[in-house]
Coordinates of C-alpha atoms in Angstrom, one line a residue:
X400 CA -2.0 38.4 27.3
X401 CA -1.9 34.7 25.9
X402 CA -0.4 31.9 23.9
X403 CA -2.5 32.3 20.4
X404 CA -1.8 29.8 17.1
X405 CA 0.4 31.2 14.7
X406 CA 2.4 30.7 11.6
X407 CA 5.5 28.7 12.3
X408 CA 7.4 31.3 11.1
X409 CA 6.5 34.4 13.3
X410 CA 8.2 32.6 16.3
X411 CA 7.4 34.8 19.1
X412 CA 10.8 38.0 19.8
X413 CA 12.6 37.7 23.2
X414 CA 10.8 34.2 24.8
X415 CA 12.9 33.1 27.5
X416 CA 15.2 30.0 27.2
X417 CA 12.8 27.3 28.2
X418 CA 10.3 28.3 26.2
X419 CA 12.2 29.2 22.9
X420 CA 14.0 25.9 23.2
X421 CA 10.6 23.7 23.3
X422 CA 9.0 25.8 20.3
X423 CA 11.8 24.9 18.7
X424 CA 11.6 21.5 19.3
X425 CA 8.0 21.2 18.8
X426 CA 8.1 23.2 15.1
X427 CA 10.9 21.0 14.0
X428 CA 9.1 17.6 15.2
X429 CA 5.9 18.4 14.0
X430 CA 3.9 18.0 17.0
X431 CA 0.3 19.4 17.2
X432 CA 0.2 21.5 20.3
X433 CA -3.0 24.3 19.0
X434 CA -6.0 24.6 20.6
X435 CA -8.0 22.0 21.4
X436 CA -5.3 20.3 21.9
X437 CA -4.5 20.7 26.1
X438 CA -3.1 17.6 26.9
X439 CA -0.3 17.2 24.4
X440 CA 2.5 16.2 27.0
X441 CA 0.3 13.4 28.5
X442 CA -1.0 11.7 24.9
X443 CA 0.1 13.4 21.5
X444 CA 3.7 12.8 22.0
X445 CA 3.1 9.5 23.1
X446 CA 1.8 8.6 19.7
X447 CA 5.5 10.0 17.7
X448 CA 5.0 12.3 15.2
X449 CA 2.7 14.6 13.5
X450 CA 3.0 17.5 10.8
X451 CA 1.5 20.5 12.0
X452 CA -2.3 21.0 11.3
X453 CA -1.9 24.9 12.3
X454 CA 1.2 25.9 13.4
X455 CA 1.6 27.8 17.1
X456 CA 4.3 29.6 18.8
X457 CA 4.7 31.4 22.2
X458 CA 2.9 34.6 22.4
X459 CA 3.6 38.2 24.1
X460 CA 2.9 37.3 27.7
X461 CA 5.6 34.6 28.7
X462 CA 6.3 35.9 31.9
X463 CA 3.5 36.3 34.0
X464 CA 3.6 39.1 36.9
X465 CA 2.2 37.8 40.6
X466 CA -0.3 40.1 40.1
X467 CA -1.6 38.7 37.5
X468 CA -0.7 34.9 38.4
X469 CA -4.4 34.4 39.8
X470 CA -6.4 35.6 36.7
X471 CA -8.9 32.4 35.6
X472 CA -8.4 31.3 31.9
X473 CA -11.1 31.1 29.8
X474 CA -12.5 28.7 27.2
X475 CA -11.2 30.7 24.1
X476 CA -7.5 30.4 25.8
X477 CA -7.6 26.5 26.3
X478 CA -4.2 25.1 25.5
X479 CA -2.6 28.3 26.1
X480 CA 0.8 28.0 28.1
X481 CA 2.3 30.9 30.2
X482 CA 5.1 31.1 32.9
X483 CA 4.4 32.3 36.2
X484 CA 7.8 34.5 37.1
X485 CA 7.9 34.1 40.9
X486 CA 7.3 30.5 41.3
X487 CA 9.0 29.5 37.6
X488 CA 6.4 27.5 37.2
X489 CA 4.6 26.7 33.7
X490 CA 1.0 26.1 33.5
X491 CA -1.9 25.5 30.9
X492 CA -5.1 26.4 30.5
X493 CA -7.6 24.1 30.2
X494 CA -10.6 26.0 29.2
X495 CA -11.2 26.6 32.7
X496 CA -8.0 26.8 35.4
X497 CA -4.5 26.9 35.2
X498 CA -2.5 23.5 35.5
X499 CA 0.7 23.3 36.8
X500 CA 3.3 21.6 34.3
X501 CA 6.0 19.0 35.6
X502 CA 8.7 21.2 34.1
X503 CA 10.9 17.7 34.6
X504 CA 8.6 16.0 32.8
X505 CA 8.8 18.8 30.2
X506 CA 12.5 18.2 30.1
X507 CA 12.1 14.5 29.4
X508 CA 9.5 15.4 26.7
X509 CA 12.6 17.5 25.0
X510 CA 14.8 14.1 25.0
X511 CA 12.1 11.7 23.2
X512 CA 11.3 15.0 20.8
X513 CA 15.4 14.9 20.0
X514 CA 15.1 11.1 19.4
X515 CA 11.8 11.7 17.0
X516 CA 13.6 13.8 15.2
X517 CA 15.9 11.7 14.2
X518 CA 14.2 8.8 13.7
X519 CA 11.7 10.7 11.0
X520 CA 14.5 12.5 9.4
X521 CA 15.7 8.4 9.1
X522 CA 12.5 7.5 8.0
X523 CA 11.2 10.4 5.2
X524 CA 15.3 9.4 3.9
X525 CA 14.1 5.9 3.1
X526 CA 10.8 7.4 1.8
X527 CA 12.1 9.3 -1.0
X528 CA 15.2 7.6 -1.2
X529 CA 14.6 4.1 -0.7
X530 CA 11.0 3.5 -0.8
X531 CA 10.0 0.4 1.0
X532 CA 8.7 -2.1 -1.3
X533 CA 6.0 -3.4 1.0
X534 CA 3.9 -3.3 4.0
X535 CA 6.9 -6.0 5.7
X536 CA 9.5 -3.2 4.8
X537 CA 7.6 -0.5 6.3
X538 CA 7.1 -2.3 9.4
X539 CA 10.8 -3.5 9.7
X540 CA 12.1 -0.1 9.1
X541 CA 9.4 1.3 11.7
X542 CA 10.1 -1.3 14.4
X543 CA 14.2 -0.4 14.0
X544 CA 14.2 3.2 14.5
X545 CA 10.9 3.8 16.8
X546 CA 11.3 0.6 19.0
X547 CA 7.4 0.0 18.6
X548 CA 5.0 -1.1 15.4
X549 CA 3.0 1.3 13.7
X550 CA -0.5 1.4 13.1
X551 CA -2.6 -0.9 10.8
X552 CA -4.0 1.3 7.8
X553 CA -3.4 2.4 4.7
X554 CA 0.5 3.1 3.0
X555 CA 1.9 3.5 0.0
X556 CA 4.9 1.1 -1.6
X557 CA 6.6 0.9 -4.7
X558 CA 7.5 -2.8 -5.1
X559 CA 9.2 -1.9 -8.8
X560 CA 8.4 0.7 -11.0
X561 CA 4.6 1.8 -9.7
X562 CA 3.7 3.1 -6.8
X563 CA 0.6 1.9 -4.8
X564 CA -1.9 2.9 -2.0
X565 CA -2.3 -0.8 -0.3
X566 CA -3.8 -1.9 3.5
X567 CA -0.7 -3.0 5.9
X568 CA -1.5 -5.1 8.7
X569 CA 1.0 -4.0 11.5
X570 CA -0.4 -5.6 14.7
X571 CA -0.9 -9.8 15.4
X572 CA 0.2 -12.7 14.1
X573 CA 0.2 -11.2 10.4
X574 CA 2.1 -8.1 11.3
X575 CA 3.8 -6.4 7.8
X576 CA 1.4 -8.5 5.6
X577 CA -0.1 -6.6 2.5
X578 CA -4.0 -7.0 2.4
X579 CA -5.8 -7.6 -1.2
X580 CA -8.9 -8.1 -2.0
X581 CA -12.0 -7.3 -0.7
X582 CA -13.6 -6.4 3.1
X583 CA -16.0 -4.5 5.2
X584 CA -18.6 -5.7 2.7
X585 CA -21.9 -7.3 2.4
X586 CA -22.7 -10.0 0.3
X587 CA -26.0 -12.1 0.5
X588 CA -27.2 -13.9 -2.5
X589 CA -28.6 -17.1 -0.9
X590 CA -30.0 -19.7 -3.3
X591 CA -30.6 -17.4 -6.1
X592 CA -32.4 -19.6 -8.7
X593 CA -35.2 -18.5 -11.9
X594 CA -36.8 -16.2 -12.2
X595 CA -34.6 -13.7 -11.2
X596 CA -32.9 -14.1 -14.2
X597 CA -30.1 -11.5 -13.1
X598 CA -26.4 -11.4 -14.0
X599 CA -24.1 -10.6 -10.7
X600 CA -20.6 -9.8 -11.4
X601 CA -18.4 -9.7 -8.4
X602 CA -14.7 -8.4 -8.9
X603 CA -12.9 -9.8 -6.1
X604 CA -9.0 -8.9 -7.6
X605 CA -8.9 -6.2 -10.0
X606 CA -6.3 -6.0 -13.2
X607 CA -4.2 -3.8 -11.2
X608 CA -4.6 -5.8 -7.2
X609 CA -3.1 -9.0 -9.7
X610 CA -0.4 -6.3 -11.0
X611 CA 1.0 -5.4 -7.5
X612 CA 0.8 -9.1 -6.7
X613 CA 2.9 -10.0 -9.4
X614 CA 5.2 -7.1 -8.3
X615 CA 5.1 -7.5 -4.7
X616 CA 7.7 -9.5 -2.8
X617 CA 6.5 -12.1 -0.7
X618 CA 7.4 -15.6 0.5
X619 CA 3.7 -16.4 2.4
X620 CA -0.2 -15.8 0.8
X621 CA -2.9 -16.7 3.0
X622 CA -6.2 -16.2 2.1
X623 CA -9.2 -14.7 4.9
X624 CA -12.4 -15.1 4.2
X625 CA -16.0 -15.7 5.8
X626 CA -17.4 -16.5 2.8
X627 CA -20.2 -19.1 1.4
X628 CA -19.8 -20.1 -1.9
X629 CA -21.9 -22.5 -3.7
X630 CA -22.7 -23.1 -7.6
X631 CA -25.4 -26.0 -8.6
X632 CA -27.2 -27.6 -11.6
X633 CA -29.3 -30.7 -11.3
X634 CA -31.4 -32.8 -14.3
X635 CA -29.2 -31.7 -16.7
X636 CA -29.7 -28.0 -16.4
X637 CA -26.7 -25.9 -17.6
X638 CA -25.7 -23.4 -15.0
X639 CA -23.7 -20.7 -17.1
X640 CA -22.4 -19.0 -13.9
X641 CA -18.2 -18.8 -13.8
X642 CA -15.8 -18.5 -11.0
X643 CA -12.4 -17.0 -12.2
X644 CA -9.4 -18.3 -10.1
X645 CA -6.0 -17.9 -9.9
X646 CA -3.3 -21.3 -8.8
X647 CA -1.3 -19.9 -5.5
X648 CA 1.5 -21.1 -6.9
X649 CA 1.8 -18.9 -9.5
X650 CA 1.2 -15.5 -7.4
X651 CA 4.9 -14.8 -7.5
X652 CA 5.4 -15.4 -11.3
X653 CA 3.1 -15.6 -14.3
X654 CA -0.2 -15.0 -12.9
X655 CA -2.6 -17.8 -14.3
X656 CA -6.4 -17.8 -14.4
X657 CA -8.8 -20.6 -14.4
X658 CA -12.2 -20.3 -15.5
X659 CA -14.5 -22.7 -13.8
X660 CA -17.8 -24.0 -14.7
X661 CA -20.9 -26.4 -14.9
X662 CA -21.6 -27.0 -18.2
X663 CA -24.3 -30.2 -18.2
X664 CA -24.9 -30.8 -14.3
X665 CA -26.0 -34.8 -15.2
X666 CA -28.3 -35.3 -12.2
X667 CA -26.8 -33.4 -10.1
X668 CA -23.4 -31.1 -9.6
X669 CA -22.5 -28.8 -6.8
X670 CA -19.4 -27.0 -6.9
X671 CA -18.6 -25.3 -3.7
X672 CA -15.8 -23.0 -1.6
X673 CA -14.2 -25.4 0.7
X674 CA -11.1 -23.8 3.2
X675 CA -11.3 -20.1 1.8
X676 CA -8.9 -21.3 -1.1
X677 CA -9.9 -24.0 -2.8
X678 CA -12.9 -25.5 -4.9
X679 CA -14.8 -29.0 -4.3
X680 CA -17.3 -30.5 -6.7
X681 CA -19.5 -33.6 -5.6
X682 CA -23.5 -34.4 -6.1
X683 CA -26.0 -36.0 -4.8
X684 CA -25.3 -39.5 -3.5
X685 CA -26.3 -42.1 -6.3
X686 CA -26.6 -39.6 -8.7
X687 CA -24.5 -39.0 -11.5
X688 CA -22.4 -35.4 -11.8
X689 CA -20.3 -33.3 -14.1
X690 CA -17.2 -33.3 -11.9
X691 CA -13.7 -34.0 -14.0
X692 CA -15.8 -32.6 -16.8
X693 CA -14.7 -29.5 -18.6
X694 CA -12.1 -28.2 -20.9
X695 CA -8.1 -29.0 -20.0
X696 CA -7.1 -26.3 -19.0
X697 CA -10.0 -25.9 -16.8
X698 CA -11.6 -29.5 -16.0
X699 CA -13.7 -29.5 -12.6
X700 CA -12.0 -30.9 -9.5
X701 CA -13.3 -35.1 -9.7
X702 CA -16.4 -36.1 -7.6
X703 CA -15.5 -36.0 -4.2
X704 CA -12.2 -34.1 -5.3
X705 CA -10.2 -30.3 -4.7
X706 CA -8.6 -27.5 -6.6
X707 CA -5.5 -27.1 -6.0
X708 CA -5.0 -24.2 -3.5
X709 CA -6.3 -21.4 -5.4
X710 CA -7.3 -17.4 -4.7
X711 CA -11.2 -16.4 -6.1
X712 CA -10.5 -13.3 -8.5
X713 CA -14.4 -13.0 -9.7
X714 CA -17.5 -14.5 -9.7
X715 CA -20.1 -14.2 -12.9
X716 CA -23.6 -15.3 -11.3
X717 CA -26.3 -16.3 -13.4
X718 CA -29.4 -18.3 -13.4
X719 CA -29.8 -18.7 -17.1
X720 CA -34.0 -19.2 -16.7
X721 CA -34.0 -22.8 -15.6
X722 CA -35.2 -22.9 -12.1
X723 CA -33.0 -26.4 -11.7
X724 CA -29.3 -24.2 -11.2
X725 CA -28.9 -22.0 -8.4
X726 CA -26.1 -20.1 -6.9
X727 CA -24.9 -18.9 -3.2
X728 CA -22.9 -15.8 -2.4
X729 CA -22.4 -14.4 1.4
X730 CA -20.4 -13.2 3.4
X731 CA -18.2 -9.6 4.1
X732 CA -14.6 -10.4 3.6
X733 CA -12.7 -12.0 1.2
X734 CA -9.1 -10.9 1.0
X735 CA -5.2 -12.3 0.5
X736 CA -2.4 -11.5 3.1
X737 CA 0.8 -11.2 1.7
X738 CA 4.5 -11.1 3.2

């Protein structure tokens, strides 16, 4: 008879005292020890704690007669546990023989399993009780009670009232910053000019990505990026495409947009992505251009001159039918990191 998956439960009547105390363990930790699943001593616990996909428990034969001691396993019982009486020895099956089990090991499994416990009871606390405010938070809170980071992925904070899905980056130099924006992408407009005569819209911070920056506490934003960005006009073309920014400074207050644009390029104007976060205008040596041109509010950067540091929140591409503006647009990530 075998180890079969079962509800969590039906705990098997009568196991012996080994046994019963590490199904105990392993139903009240979480761990994922069904089939398919042989080497769960060596590599799932090693990797803390997870709910049970299908829950297992110890099945009728837990004690296993000499006689029987030499029967092969078989594919159908892989990850199936039994104890052999004479030698008190427990093995698994791995789809094809029986593996002995350190049962010290086993023992020392038992300890970290306690300490899990614990430390996830902690954790789901501050979940529903306190729940962490941002990606910083959760790795602070992680690194405390499990001595180690956690993984890079998606979590979900509630910096005030709203709770959000958001990207945490948990490993390197940027370890508990929140990631916005935009990645994994593939952008490649390259000198789009007339005729085309096609309107691009490219959302690069949504409505609600600018409402959990408002919310979110941070002290640092940083902006990645691999991006090309270049908007020209020359002999007086108007180029009607607009790049909406946002200042830095005003990420962790009022959020304030700034529309940028070419209105008449003179000669010739070129207004360009310089650093990931900030925009430069110049033209053509010895000609004249529309930099420091524009309304107050938002004037073009003087020839030669920056933005202040700002993050992109969309572009508006267009050629407008005059084959003398042109736009650029590549790249696959554009995004802020936040902490």
């Amino acid at each position: 008879m075998r180890l079969r998956c079962l509800k969590a439960e039906n705990v098997c009547k009568k196991p012996s005292t080994i046994l019963s105390v590490i199904a105990l363990l392993v139903f009240i930790a979480g761990i994922d020890i069904c089939l398919g699943h042989p080497h769960f001593l060596s590599e799932k616990l090693d990797y803390g704690v997870t709910y049970l996909n299908t829950n297992c428990s110890w099945c009728s034969h837990k004690v296993v007669p000499d006689a029987l001691s030499n029967e092969p396993c078989h594919i159908r019982q892989a990850g199936h546990f039994r104890l052999v009486e004479s030698r008190r020895l427990m093995q698994w099956c791995d789809g094809f023989l029986w593996k002995d089990m350190d049962l010290a090991r086993v023992m020392d499994y038992i300890r970290r399993l306690n300490l899990l416990q614990e430390a996830v009871k902690t954790l789901m606390n501050g979940v529903y009780n306190d729940p962490p405010r941002s990606c910083n938070q959760i790795y602070r809170r992680y690194k405390k009670l499990l001595g180690e980071a956690p993984q890079t992925g998606y979590y979900y904070i509630q910096p005030k009232l709203a709770s959000y899905r958001v990207y945490c980056e948990m490993q390197g130099e940027r370890k508990g910053a929140t990631r916005v924006g935009r990645w994994a992408q593939s952008w490649d407009l390259q000198n789009i000019t007339s005729p085309d005569n096609q309107t691009y819209e490219i959302e690069l911070l949504s409505p609600e990505e600018q409402q959990l920056i408002h919310d979110l506490p941070f002290k640092t934003a940083h902006v990645v990026c691999d991006t090309t960005l270049q908007v020209e006009a020359q002999d007086h073309s108007f180029n009607p495409s607009m790049i909406k920014v946002i200042r830095q400074q005003s990420l962790s207050r009022k959020i304030k947009q700034q529309k940028f644009k070419i209105n008449d390029g003179s000669e010739h104007t070129l207004v360009e992505l310089t650093g990931c976060d900030q925009l430069r205008c110049s033209g053509r040596e010895g000609y004249s251009a529309a930099c420091g041109t524009g309304p107050e509010d938002n004037q073009l950067p003087a020839r030669g001159n920056t933005t202040e540091p700002v993050v992109l929140a969309s572009l508006l591409m267009k050629t407008g039918g005059n084959v003398r503006n042109a736009f650029t647009w590549t790249g696959t990530h554009y995004y802020l990191l936040l902490k």
